[in-house]
Amino acid sequence: MKDLEQPTANAGKFQNRHVTADGSNRASVALSKPETLWFNTGTLCNIECANCYILSSPTNDALVYFTADEVTSYLDQIEARGWPIREIGFTGGEPFMNPQMIDMARACLSRGYEVLILTNAMRPMMRKSMRAGLLELRDDYRDKLTLRISVDHYRPELHDEERSAGSFEKTLEGMRWLRDNGFRMAVAGRTVWGDSDAESRAGYAAFYERNGFDIDAGDPGQTVLFPEMDETAEVPEITTACWGILNKSPTDVMCASSRMVVKRKGAPSPTVLACTLLPYSPEFELGETLEEAERDVHLNHPHCAKFCVLGGASCSA
């Protein structure tokens, strides 16, 4: 299973949650501003990407479908704990594979939260029942709902290299339907092909203009460009001294402001994780409740260094 063994490039590192390989104090992050709670709706997906960090596929049900009742129980916990949550995010897998996706989104929207759904905008979203449900959510909560579409690259051949031939056109069909029906959209792209940030954003800007998409390519909240998570690459461990060296604050890191809830196959109840990027690492399980998930997170994984601290990326809008 992914993440259970460290790559050889980082041999000797990331072994002790409190200290680095050279004996320095490992950096940790407190949940200082809980703004986003994520739900993984399940790892099943209609496609299998070449480099999916969570190994989603049409057959991977390691994380099983969440239910609207389970989401509601965590919304109750947010209120009980007094977390200042602004946004509820749904990721997968493909969230629209989950038959309760519309009900889960409505449960959150009805309490005043903003809702962000990560989707490939392909056939699961385009099913008649899902489109009807989305239109109802649009009518009732238009400005509170955003769909972030996975467009790995603005060039179709590169997107399809990752997601299989014909994927770009199917995603584009879904985006056009969202556009024509007045939904708020964002895009998630990738930097694996070596484009500079400026080149990538210029390419997405041209793509949006050609298709009449009201998405700002220059806004990192609307066009999110994720660094590649190569677990074979050597990365430095983050010590407490790094905050000053890098001129960064622990509050800038994703686990200072978010948690993710998953439901493992065969588990009696859902569990809360420190990070959306580490669904299979037992060390980053914090407990079944939000109260248990309030403890500090030690940055004891290569993704913590490369993706969050050094890459500066965030899954939230």
PDB file of C-alpha atoms in Angstrom:
ATOM      1  CA  MET A   1       0.000   0.000   0.000  1.00  0.00           C
ATOM      2  CA  LYS A   2       1.151   3.508  -0.752  1.00  0.00           C
ATOM      3  CA  ASP A   3       3.189   5.450   1.840  1.00  0.00           C
ATOM      4  CA  LEU A   4       3.970   2.531   4.142  1.00  0.00           C
ATOM      5  CA  GLU A   5       7.622   2.447   3.117  1.00  0.00           C
ATOM      6  CA  GLN A   6       9.909   5.398   2.583  1.00  0.00           C
ATOM      7  CA  PRO A   7      11.656   5.657  -0.822  1.00  0.00           C
ATOM      8  CA  THR A   8      15.351   4.793  -0.881  1.00  0.00           C
ATOM      9  CA  ALA A   9      16.247   8.386  -1.849  1.00  0.00           C
ATOM     10  CA  ASN A  10      15.242   9.381   1.687  1.00  0.00           C
ATOM     11  CA  ALA A  11      16.725   6.374   3.480  1.00  0.00           C
ATOM     12  CA  GLY A  12      17.244   7.135   7.137  1.00  0.00           C
ATOM     13  CA  LYS A  13      14.963  10.149   7.065  1.00  0.00           C
ATOM     14  CA  PHE A  14      11.403  10.548   8.303  1.00  0.00           C
ATOM     15  CA  GLN A  15      11.788   7.756  10.852  1.00  0.00           C
ATOM     16  CA  ASN A  16      11.089   9.569  14.117  1.00  0.00           C
ATOM     17  CA  ARG A  17       8.147  11.932  14.449  1.00  0.00           C
ATOM     18  CA  HIS A  18      10.015  14.158  16.922  1.00  0.00           C
ATOM     19  CA  VAL A  19      13.559  14.378  15.528  1.00  0.00           C
ATOM     20  CA  THR A  20      15.168  14.357  12.087  1.00  0.00           C
ATOM     21  CA  ALA A  21      17.933  12.033  10.922  1.00  0.00           C
ATOM     22  CA  ASP A  22      20.613  14.404  12.224  1.00  0.00           C
ATOM     23  CA  GLY A  23      18.977  14.718  15.644  1.00  0.00           C
ATOM     24  CA  SER A  24      17.373  18.135  15.131  1.00  0.00           C
ATOM     25  CA  ASN A  25      13.916  18.917  16.437  1.00  0.00           C
ATOM     26  CA  ARG A  26      11.366  18.123  13.762  1.00  0.00           C
ATOM     27  CA  ALA A  27       8.930  20.898  12.885  1.00  0.00           C
ATOM     28  CA  SER A  28       5.330  20.459  13.899  1.00  0.00           C
ATOM     29  CA  VAL A  29       2.160  22.380  13.075  1.00  0.00           C
ATOM     30  CA  ALA A  30      -0.728  23.233  15.358  1.00  0.00           C
ATOM     31  CA  LEU A  31      -4.317  23.419  14.147  1.00  0.00           C
ATOM     32  CA  SER A  32      -4.306  27.187  14.603  1.00  0.00           C
ATOM     33  CA  LYS A  33      -7.045  28.236  12.176  1.00  0.00           C
ATOM     34  CA  PRO A  34      -9.390  25.410  11.143  1.00  0.00           C
ATOM     35  CA  GLU A  35     -10.994  26.767   7.981  1.00  0.00           C
ATOM     36  CA  THR A  36     -11.591  23.691   5.797  1.00  0.00           C
ATOM     37  CA  LEU A  37     -12.887  20.223   6.600  1.00  0.00           C
ATOM     38  CA  TRP A  38     -12.464  17.695   3.806  1.00  0.00           C
ATOM     39  CA  PHE A  39     -14.438  14.535   3.214  1.00  0.00           C
ATOM     40  CA  ASN A  40     -13.056  11.807   0.998  1.00  0.00           C
ATOM     41  CA  THR A  41     -16.176  10.436  -0.641  1.00  0.00           C
ATOM     42  CA  GLY A  42     -14.440   7.146  -1.566  1.00  0.00           C
ATOM     43  CA  THR A  43     -11.508   6.042  -3.732  1.00  0.00           C
ATOM     44  CA  LEU A  44     -13.610   4.635  -6.570  1.00  0.00           C
ATOM     45  CA  CYS A  45     -13.177   6.617  -9.790  1.00  0.00           C
ATOM     46  CA  ASN A  46     -14.379   6.269 -13.352  1.00  0.00           C
ATOM     47  CA  ILE A  47     -10.788   6.477 -14.651  1.00  0.00           C
ATOM     48  CA  GLU A  48      -7.314   5.455 -13.489  1.00  0.00           C
ATOM     49  CA  CYS A  49      -4.710   8.196 -13.833  1.00  0.00           C
ATOM     50  CA  ALA A  50      -1.049   7.468 -14.416  1.00  0.00           C
ATOM     51  CA  ASN A  51       0.098   9.284 -11.258  1.00  0.00           C
ATOM     52  CA  CYS A  52      -2.831   9.374  -8.850  1.00  0.00           C
ATOM     53  CA  TYR A  53      -1.513  10.047  -5.350  1.00  0.00           C
ATOM     54  CA  ILE A  54      -4.448   8.191  -3.782  1.00  0.00           C
ATOM     55  CA  LEU A  55      -4.502   5.308  -6.312  1.00  0.00           C
ATOM     56  CA  SER A  56      -8.117   5.950  -7.288  1.00  0.00           C
ATOM     57  CA  SER A  57      -9.519   3.621  -9.941  1.00  0.00           C
ATOM     58  CA  PRO A  58     -12.719   1.811 -10.970  1.00  0.00           C
ATOM     59  CA  THR A  59     -11.750  -1.024  -8.579  1.00  0.00           C
ATOM     60  CA  ASN A  60     -10.011   0.609  -5.582  1.00  0.00           C
ATOM     61  CA  ASP A  61     -12.480   0.767  -2.701  1.00  0.00           C
ATOM     62  CA  ALA A  62      -9.882   1.059   0.070  1.00  0.00           C
ATOM     63  CA  LEU A  63     -11.797   4.162   1.125  1.00  0.00           C
ATOM     64  CA  VAL A  64     -15.504   3.439   0.889  1.00  0.00           C
ATOM     65  CA  TYR A  65     -18.415   5.743   0.213  1.00  0.00           C
ATOM     66  CA  PHE A  66     -19.238   8.374   2.809  1.00  0.00           C
ATOM     67  CA  THR A  67     -22.898   8.976   3.648  1.00  0.00           C
ATOM     68  CA  ALA A  68     -24.864  12.152   4.228  1.00  0.00           C
ATOM     69  CA  ASP A  69     -25.629  11.063   7.808  1.00  0.00           C
ATOM     70  CA  GLU A  70     -21.915  10.647   8.517  1.00  0.00           C
ATOM     71  CA  VAL A  71     -21.167  14.076   7.063  1.00  0.00           C
ATOM     72  CA  THR A  72     -23.906  15.549   9.237  1.00  0.00           C
ATOM     73  CA  SER A  73     -22.358  14.024  12.356  1.00  0.00           C
ATOM     74  CA  TYR A  74     -19.106  15.884  11.656  1.00  0.00           C
ATOM     75  CA  LEU A  75     -20.969  19.115  10.935  1.00  0.00           C
ATOM     76  CA  ASP A  76     -22.472  18.738  14.401  1.00  0.00           C
ATOM     77  CA  GLN A  77     -18.974  18.266  15.806  1.00  0.00           C
ATOM     78  CA  ILE A  78     -17.769  21.449  14.089  1.00  0.00           C
ATOM     79  CA  GLU A  79     -20.443  23.390  15.920  1.00  0.00           C
ATOM     80  CA  ALA A  80     -19.786  21.619  19.213  1.00  0.00           C
ATOM     81  CA  ARG A  81     -16.042  22.311  19.029  1.00  0.00           C
ATOM     82  CA  GLY A  82     -16.519  25.890  17.830  1.00  0.00           C
ATOM     83  CA  TRP A  83     -14.252  25.435  14.820  1.00  0.00           C
ATOM     84  CA  PRO A  84     -14.390  28.539  12.561  1.00  0.00           C
ATOM     85  CA  ILE A  85     -14.865  26.418   9.441  1.00  0.00           C
ATOM     86  CA  ARG A  86     -15.532  28.393   6.271  1.00  0.00           C
ATOM     87  CA  GLU A  87     -15.405  25.649   3.651  1.00  0.00           C
ATOM     88  CA  ILE A  88     -16.307  21.985   3.316  1.00  0.00           C
ATOM     89  CA  GLY A  89     -14.360  20.183   0.588  1.00  0.00           C
ATOM     90  CA  PHE A  90     -15.221  16.912  -1.127  1.00  0.00           C
ATOM     91  CA  THR A  91     -12.558  14.855  -2.876  1.00  0.00           C
ATOM     92  CA  GLY A  92     -12.141  11.255  -3.995  1.00  0.00           C
ATOM     93  CA  GLY A  93     -11.819   9.194  -6.063  1.00  0.00           C
ATOM     94  CA  GLU A  94     -14.443  10.873  -8.137  1.00  0.00           C
ATOM     95  CA  PRO A  95     -17.008  12.413  -5.756  1.00  0.00           C
ATOM     96  CA  PHE A  96     -19.874  12.042  -8.224  1.00  0.00           C
ATOM     97  CA  MET A  97     -19.414   8.265  -8.159  1.00  0.00           C
ATOM     98  CA  ASN A  98     -20.882   8.468  -4.648  1.00  0.00           C
ATOM     99  CA  PRO A  99     -24.688   8.267  -4.982  1.00  0.00           C
ATOM    100  CA  GLN A 100     -25.129  10.589  -1.968  1.00  0.00           C
ATOM    101  CA  MET A 101     -22.925  13.397  -3.295  1.00  0.00           C
ATOM    102  CA  ILE A 102     -25.801  15.839  -3.793  1.00  0.00           C
ATOM    103  CA  ASP A 103     -27.247  15.076  -0.351  1.00  0.00           C
ATOM    104  CA  MET A 104     -23.835  15.537   1.296  1.00  0.00           C
ATOM    105  CA  ALA A 105     -23.308  18.875  -0.428  1.00  0.00           C
ATOM    106  CA  ARG A 106     -26.795  20.065   0.534  1.00  0.00           C
ATOM    107  CA  ALA A 107     -26.206  19.128   4.171  1.00  0.00           C
ATOM    108  CA  CYS A 108     -23.198  21.455   4.232  1.00  0.00           C
ATOM    109  CA  LEU A 109     -24.674  24.260   2.167  1.00  0.00           C
ATOM    110  CA  SER A 110     -27.839  24.335   4.270  1.00  0.00           C
ATOM    111  CA  ARG A 111     -25.702  25.231   7.310  1.00  0.00           C
ATOM    112  CA  GLY A 112     -24.079  28.144   5.533  1.00  0.00           C
ATOM    113  CA  TYR A 113     -20.734  26.597   4.600  1.00  0.00           C
ATOM    114  CA  GLU A 114     -19.071  27.132   1.267  1.00  0.00           C
ATOM    115  CA  VAL A 115     -18.720  23.838  -0.591  1.00  0.00           C
ATOM    116  CA  LEU A 116     -15.881  22.842  -2.910  1.00  0.00           C
ATOM    117  CA  ILE A 117     -16.222  19.654  -4.962  1.00  0.00           C
ATOM    118  CA  LEU A 118     -13.177  18.259  -6.768  1.00  0.00           C
ATOM    119  CA  THR A 119     -14.240  16.448  -9.939  1.00  0.00           C
ATOM    120  CA  ASN A 120     -13.069  15.393 -13.378  1.00  0.00           C
ATOM    121  CA  ALA A 121     -16.444  16.613 -14.739  1.00  0.00           C
ATOM    122  CA  MET A 122     -16.826  13.443 -16.779  1.00  0.00           C
ATOM    123  CA  ARG A 123     -19.628  10.903 -16.980  1.00  0.00           C
ATOM    124  CA  PRO A 124     -20.373  10.487 -13.241  1.00  0.00           C
ATOM    125  CA  MET A 125     -21.089  14.218 -12.921  1.00  0.00           C
ATOM    126  CA  MET A 126     -22.980  14.250 -16.202  1.00  0.00           C
ATOM    127  CA  ARG A 127     -25.484  11.585 -15.230  1.00  0.00           C
ATOM    128  CA  LYS A 128     -29.043  12.893 -15.379  1.00  0.00           C
ATOM    129  CA  SER A 129     -29.649  12.534 -11.643  1.00  0.00           C
ATOM    130  CA  MET A 130     -26.431  14.369 -10.731  1.00  0.00           C
ATOM    131  CA  ARG A 131     -27.088  17.209 -13.160  1.00  0.00           C
ATOM    132  CA  ALA A 132     -30.600  17.613 -11.775  1.00  0.00           C
ATOM    133  CA  GLY A 133     -29.247  17.688  -8.235  1.00  0.00           C
ATOM    134  CA  LEU A 134     -26.561  20.215  -9.139  1.00  0.00           C
ATOM    135  CA  LEU A 135     -29.125  22.495 -10.739  1.00  0.00           C
ATOM    136  CA  GLU A 136     -31.175  22.426  -7.540  1.00  0.00           C
ATOM    137  CA  LEU A 137     -28.091  23.281  -5.484  1.00  0.00           C
ATOM    138  CA  ARG A 138     -27.289  26.109  -7.901  1.00  0.00           C
ATOM    139  CA  ASP A 139     -30.768  27.542  -7.540  1.00  0.00           C
ATOM    140  CA  ASP A 140     -30.660  27.393  -3.743  1.00  0.00           C
ATOM    141  CA  TYR A 141     -27.000  28.189  -2.997  1.00  0.00           C
ATOM    142  CA  ARG A 142     -25.463  29.615  -6.185  1.00  0.00           C
ATOM    143  CA  ASP A 143     -22.620  31.658  -4.679  1.00  0.00           C
ATOM    144  CA  LYS A 144     -21.676  29.054  -2.075  1.00  0.00           C
ATOM    145  CA  LEU A 145     -20.864  26.150  -4.426  1.00  0.00           C
ATOM    146  CA  THR A 146     -17.666  25.748  -6.466  1.00  0.00           C
ATOM    147  CA  LEU A 147     -16.625  22.823  -8.627  1.00  0.00           C
ATOM    148  CA  ARG A 148     -12.880  22.472  -9.122  1.00  0.00           C
ATOM    149  CA  ILE A 149     -12.180  20.612 -12.327  1.00  0.00           C
ATOM    150  CA  SER A 150      -9.075  18.503 -12.858  1.00  0.00           C
ATOM    151  CA  VAL A 151      -7.445  19.802 -16.036  1.00  0.00           C
ATOM    152  CA  ASP A 152      -3.920  18.476 -15.723  1.00  0.00           C
ATOM    153  CA  HIS A 153      -2.724  20.538 -18.683  1.00  0.00           C
ATOM    154  CA  TYR A 154      -4.357  22.983 -21.053  1.00  0.00           C
ATOM    155  CA  ARG A 155      -2.970  21.000 -23.992  1.00  0.00           C
ATOM    156  CA  PRO A 156      -5.271  18.026 -24.668  1.00  0.00           C
ATOM    157  CA  GLU A 157      -2.482  15.583 -25.530  1.00  0.00           C
ATOM    158  CA  LEU A 158      -0.689  16.196 -22.229  1.00  0.00           C
ATOM    159  CA  HIS A 159      -3.874  15.967 -20.181  1.00  0.00           C
ATOM    160  CA  ASP A 160      -4.721  12.694 -21.944  1.00  0.00           C
ATOM    161  CA  GLU A 161      -1.192  11.406 -21.313  1.00  0.00           C
ATOM    162  CA  GLU A 162      -2.100  11.376 -17.637  1.00  0.00           C
ATOM    163  CA  ARG A 163      -5.802  10.474 -17.810  1.00  0.00           C
ATOM    164  CA  SER A 164      -6.155   8.334 -20.977  1.00  0.00           C
ATOM    165  CA  ALA A 165      -7.082   9.151 -24.563  1.00  0.00           C
ATOM    166  CA  GLY A 166     -10.238  11.209 -24.989  1.00  0.00           C
ATOM    167  CA  SER A 167     -10.374  12.369 -21.373  1.00  0.00           C
ATOM    168  CA  PHE A 168      -9.783  16.020 -22.204  1.00  0.00           C
ATOM    169  CA  GLU A 169     -12.795  16.245 -24.496  1.00  0.00           C
ATOM    170  CA  LYS A 170     -15.047  14.514 -21.969  1.00  0.00           C
ATOM    171  CA  THR A 171     -13.936  16.906 -19.237  1.00  0.00           C
ATOM    172  CA  LEU A 172     -14.412  19.845 -21.584  1.00  0.00           C
ATOM    173  CA  GLU A 173     -17.974  18.704 -22.268  1.00  0.00           C
ATOM    174  CA  GLY A 174     -18.703  18.752 -18.547  1.00  0.00           C
ATOM    175  CA  MET A 175     -17.109  22.170 -18.110  1.00  0.00           C
ATOM    176  CA  ARG A 176     -19.201  23.588 -20.933  1.00  0.00           C
ATOM    177  CA  TRP A 177     -22.347  22.285 -19.250  1.00  0.00           C
ATOM    178  CA  LEU A 178     -21.294  23.922 -15.985  1.00  0.00           C
ATOM    179  CA  ARG A 179     -20.522  27.167 -17.820  1.00  0.00           C
ATOM    180  CA  ASP A 180     -23.843  27.215 -19.645  1.00  0.00           C
ATOM    181  CA  ASN A 181     -25.727  26.618 -16.418  1.00  0.00           C
ATOM    182  CA  GLY A 182     -24.027  29.328 -14.388  1.00  0.00           C
ATOM    183  CA  PHE A 183     -21.886  27.282 -11.997  1.00  0.00           C
ATOM    184  CA  ARG A 184     -18.792  28.678 -10.348  1.00  0.00           C
ATOM    185  CA  MET A 185     -15.719  26.776 -11.526  1.00  0.00           C
ATOM    186  CA  ALA A 186     -12.060  26.528 -10.623  1.00  0.00           C
ATOM    187  CA  VAL A 187      -9.336  24.356 -12.143  1.00  0.00           C
ATOM    188  CA  ALA A 188      -6.607  22.135 -10.726  1.00  0.00           C
ATOM    189  CA  GLY A 189      -3.573  21.668 -12.958  1.00  0.00           C
ATOM    190  CA  ARG A 190      -0.196  20.016 -12.564  1.00  0.00           C
ATOM    191  CA  THR A 191       3.389  21.121 -13.058  1.00  0.00           C
ATOM    192  CA  VAL A 192       4.814  17.719 -14.004  1.00  0.00           C
ATOM    193  CA  TRP A 193       5.685  18.814 -17.568  1.00  0.00           C
ATOM    194  CA  GLY A 194       8.156  21.463 -16.481  1.00  0.00           C
ATOM    195  CA  ASP A 195       6.331  24.635 -17.536  1.00  0.00           C
ATOM    196  CA  SER A 196       7.118  27.696 -15.483  1.00  0.00           C
ATOM    197  CA  ASP A 197       4.322  29.159 -13.387  1.00  0.00           C
ATOM    198  CA  ALA A 198       3.991  32.065 -15.811  1.00  0.00           C
ATOM    199  CA  GLU A 199       3.877  29.750 -18.847  1.00  0.00           C
ATOM    200  CA  SER A 200       1.265  27.535 -17.233  1.00  0.00           C
ATOM    201  CA  ARG A 201      -0.973  30.420 -16.251  1.00  0.00           C
ATOM    202  CA  ALA A 202      -0.712  31.995 -19.694  1.00  0.00           C
ATOM    203  CA  GLY A 203      -1.687  28.678 -21.263  1.00  0.00           C
ATOM    204  CA  TYR A 204      -4.683  28.246 -18.973  1.00  0.00           C
ATOM    205  CA  ALA A 205      -5.726  31.855 -19.580  1.00  0.00           C
ATOM    206  CA  ALA A 206      -5.837  31.210 -23.320  1.00  0.00           C
ATOM    207  CA  PHE A 207      -7.766  27.967 -22.734  1.00  0.00           C
ATOM    208  CA  TYR A 208     -10.352  29.790 -20.605  1.00  0.00           C
ATOM    209  CA  GLU A 209     -10.734  32.580 -23.147  1.00  0.00           C
ATOM    210  CA  ARG A 210     -11.275  30.157 -26.033  1.00  0.00           C
ATOM    211  CA  ASN A 211     -14.034  28.407 -24.123  1.00  0.00           C
ATOM    212  CA  GLY A 212     -15.649  31.356 -22.367  1.00  0.00           C
ATOM    213  CA  PHE A 213     -14.835  30.061 -18.890  1.00  0.00           C
ATOM    214  CA  ASP A 214     -15.047  32.673 -16.133  1.00  0.00           C
ATOM    215  CA  ILE A 215     -11.925  31.458 -14.309  1.00  0.00           C
ATOM    216  CA  ASP A 216      -8.954  33.639 -13.376  1.00  0.00           C
ATOM    217  CA  ALA A 217      -5.711  31.980 -14.468  1.00  0.00           C
ATOM    218  CA  GLY A 218      -3.681  34.350 -12.320  1.00  0.00           C
ATOM    219  CA  ASP A 219      -5.548  33.628  -9.095  1.00  0.00           C
ATOM    220  CA  PRO A 220      -3.952  30.619  -7.317  1.00  0.00           C
ATOM    221  CA  GLY A 221      -7.299  29.927  -5.654  1.00  0.00           C
ATOM    222  CA  GLN A 222      -9.067  29.616  -9.013  1.00  0.00           C
ATOM    223  CA  THR A 223      -6.247  27.973 -10.967  1.00  0.00           C
ATOM    224  CA  VAL A 224      -4.385  25.713  -8.561  1.00  0.00           C
ATOM    225  CA  LEU A 225      -1.102  24.338  -9.929  1.00  0.00           C
ATOM    226  CA  PHE A 226       0.053  21.389  -7.867  1.00  0.00           C
ATOM    227  CA  PRO A 227       3.728  20.406  -7.676  1.00  0.00           C
ATOM    228  CA  GLU A 228       4.411  16.775  -8.514  1.00  0.00           C
ATOM    229  CA  MET A 229       4.579  14.437  -5.529  1.00  0.00           C
ATOM    230  CA  ASP A 230       7.499  12.211  -6.497  1.00  0.00           C
ATOM    231  CA  GLU A 231       8.166   9.916  -3.556  1.00  0.00           C
ATOM    232  CA  THR A 232      11.470   8.790  -5.074  1.00  0.00           C
ATOM    233  CA  ALA A 233      12.923  12.324  -5.021  1.00  0.00           C
ATOM    234  CA  GLU A 234      15.230  13.289  -2.194  1.00  0.00           C
ATOM    235  CA  VAL A 235      13.852  16.081  -0.041  1.00  0.00           C
ATOM    236  CA  PRO A 236      15.132  17.767   3.122  1.00  0.00           C
ATOM    237  CA  GLU A 237      13.522  17.202   6.491  1.00  0.00           C
ATOM    238  CA  ILE A 238      11.870  20.253   8.026  1.00  0.00           C
ATOM    239  CA  THR A 239      13.263  21.260  11.402  1.00  0.00           C
ATOM    240  CA  THR A 240      12.036  23.947  13.784  1.00  0.00           C
ATOM    241  CA  ALA A 241      14.891  26.137  12.525  1.00  0.00           C
ATOM    242  CA  CYS A 242      13.548  25.986   8.965  1.00  0.00           C
ATOM    243  CA  TRP A 243      10.714  28.409   9.684  1.00  0.00           C
ATOM    244  CA  GLY A 244      13.192  31.242  10.175  1.00  0.00           C
ATOM    245  CA  ILE A 245      15.537  30.101   7.408  1.00  0.00           C
ATOM    246  CA  LEU A 246      12.679  29.886   4.889  1.00  0.00           C
ATOM    247  CA  ASN A 247      10.882  32.951   6.278  1.00  0.00           C
ATOM    248  CA  LYS A 248       7.709  30.917   6.635  1.00  0.00           C
ATOM    249  CA  SER A 249       5.232  30.395   9.438  1.00  0.00           C
ATOM    250  CA  PRO A 250       3.678  27.104  10.563  1.00  0.00           C
ATOM    251  CA  THR A 251       0.328  28.808  10.010  1.00  0.00           C
ATOM    252  CA  ASP A 252       1.059  28.808   6.255  1.00  0.00           C
ATOM    253  CA  VAL A 253       1.040  25.003   6.077  1.00  0.00           C
ATOM    254  CA  MET A 254      -2.131  23.174   5.062  1.00  0.00           C
ATOM    255  CA  CYS A 255      -2.475  21.142   8.276  1.00  0.00           C
ATOM    256  CA  ALA A 256      -2.732  24.385  10.267  1.00  0.00           C
ATOM    257  CA  SER A 257      -6.107  25.050   8.666  1.00  0.00           C
ATOM    258  CA  SER A 258      -7.620  21.736   7.526  1.00  0.00           C
ATOM    259  CA  ARG A 259      -8.367  18.107   8.308  1.00  0.00           C
ATOM    260  CA  MET A 260      -9.797  15.276   6.180  1.00  0.00           C
ATOM    261  CA  VAL A 261     -12.277  12.576   7.169  1.00  0.00           C
ATOM    262  CA  VAL A 262     -12.159   9.164   5.489  1.00  0.00           C
ATOM    263  CA  LYS A 263     -13.982   5.888   5.872  1.00  0.00           C
ATOM    264  CA  ARG A 264     -11.748   2.842   5.484  1.00  0.00           C
ATOM    265  CA  LYS A 265     -13.100  -0.396   4.085  1.00  0.00           C
ATOM    266  CA  GLY A 266     -14.088  -2.650   6.955  1.00  0.00           C
ATOM    267  CA  ALA A 267     -13.624   0.019   9.635  1.00  0.00           C
ATOM    268  CA  PRO A 268     -16.474   0.474  12.116  1.00  0.00           C
ATOM    269  CA  SER A 269     -16.408   4.268  11.816  1.00  0.00           C
ATOM    270  CA  PRO A 270     -14.729   7.093   9.898  1.00  0.00           C
ATOM    271  CA  THR A 271     -11.399   8.538  10.981  1.00  0.00           C
ATOM    272  CA  VAL A 272      -9.874  12.011  10.805  1.00  0.00           C
ATOM    273  CA  LEU A 273      -6.556  12.534   9.032  1.00  0.00           C
ATOM    274  CA  ALA A 274      -4.073  15.359   9.352  1.00  0.00           C
ATOM    275  CA  CYS A 275      -3.690  15.773   5.612  1.00  0.00           C
ATOM    276  CA  THR A 276      -5.547  15.193   2.360  1.00  0.00           C
ATOM    277  CA  LEU A 277      -2.317  13.939   0.745  1.00  0.00           C
ATOM    278  CA  LEU A 278      -1.541  11.099   3.155  1.00  0.00           C
ATOM    279  CA  PRO A 279      -4.606   8.846   3.206  1.00  0.00           C
ATOM    280  CA  TYR A 280      -2.642   5.626   3.693  1.00  0.00           C
ATOM    281  CA  SER A 281      -0.096   6.701   6.349  1.00  0.00           C
ATOM    282  CA  PRO A 282      -1.160   5.426   9.797  1.00  0.00           C
ATOM    283  CA  GLU A 283       0.970   8.036  11.577  1.00  0.00           C
ATOM    284  CA  PHE A 284      -1.265  10.803  10.239  1.00  0.00           C
ATOM    285  CA  GLU A 285      -4.490   9.323  11.617  1.00  0.00           C
ATOM    286  CA  LEU A 286      -5.608  11.507  14.509  1.00  0.00           C
ATOM    287  CA  GLY A 287      -8.698   9.713  15.795  1.00  0.00           C
ATOM    288  CA  GLU A 288     -12.382   9.319  15.053  1.00  0.00           C
ATOM    289  CA  THR A 289     -13.510  12.724  16.293  1.00  0.00           C
ATOM    290  CA  LEU A 290     -12.659  16.343  15.612  1.00  0.00           C
ATOM    291  CA  GLU A 291     -11.708  16.751  19.250  1.00  0.00           C
ATOM    292  CA  GLU A 292      -9.022  14.082  18.851  1.00  0.00           C
ATOM    293  CA  ALA A 293      -7.873  15.739  15.611  1.00  0.00           C
ATOM    294  CA  GLU A 294      -6.972  18.992  17.341  1.00  0.00           C
ATOM    295  CA  ARG A 295      -3.479  17.789  18.257  1.00  0.00           C
ATOM    296  CA  ASP A 296      -0.289  18.983  16.554  1.00  0.00           C
ATOM    297  CA  VAL A 297       0.977  17.374  13.342  1.00  0.00           C
ATOM    298  CA  HIS A 298       4.672  16.496  13.078  1.00  0.00           C
ATOM    299  CA  LEU A 299       6.005  16.975   9.535  1.00  0.00           C
ATOM    300  CA  ASN A 300       7.361  13.436   9.280  1.00  0.00           C
ATOM    301  CA  HIS A 301       6.846  12.705   5.569  1.00  0.00           C
ATOM    302  CA  PRO A 302       8.496  13.815   2.293  1.00  0.00           C
ATOM    303  CA  HIS A 303       5.192  15.327   1.113  1.00  0.00           C
ATOM    304  CA  CYS A 304       5.224  17.661   4.123  1.00  0.00           C
ATOM    305  CA  ALA A 305       8.527  19.097   2.940  1.00  0.00           C
ATOM    306  CA  LYS A 306       8.204  19.099  -0.847  1.00  0.00           C
ATOM    307  CA  PHE A 307       4.522  19.748  -1.329  1.00  0.00           C
ATOM    308  CA  CYS A 308       3.520  21.969   1.570  1.00  0.00           C
ATOM    309  CA  VAL A 309       6.527  23.729   3.113  1.00  0.00           C
ATOM    310  CA  LEU A 310       8.795  24.079   0.081  1.00  0.00           C
ATOM    311  CA  GLY A 311       6.143  23.853  -2.642  1.00  0.00           C
ATOM    312  CA  GLY A 312       3.713  26.143  -0.863  1.00  0.00           C
ATOM    313  CA  ALA A 313       0.695  24.290  -2.189  1.00  0.00           C
ATOM    314  CA  SER A 314      -2.733  24.028  -0.623  1.00  0.00           C
ATOM    315  CA  CYS A 315      -5.803  21.997  -1.515  1.00  0.00           C
ATOM    316  CA  SER A 316      -8.251  24.667  -0.373  1.00  0.00           C
ATOM    317  CA  ALA A 317      -9.703  27.397  -2.504  1.00  0.00           C
TER     318      ALA A 317
END
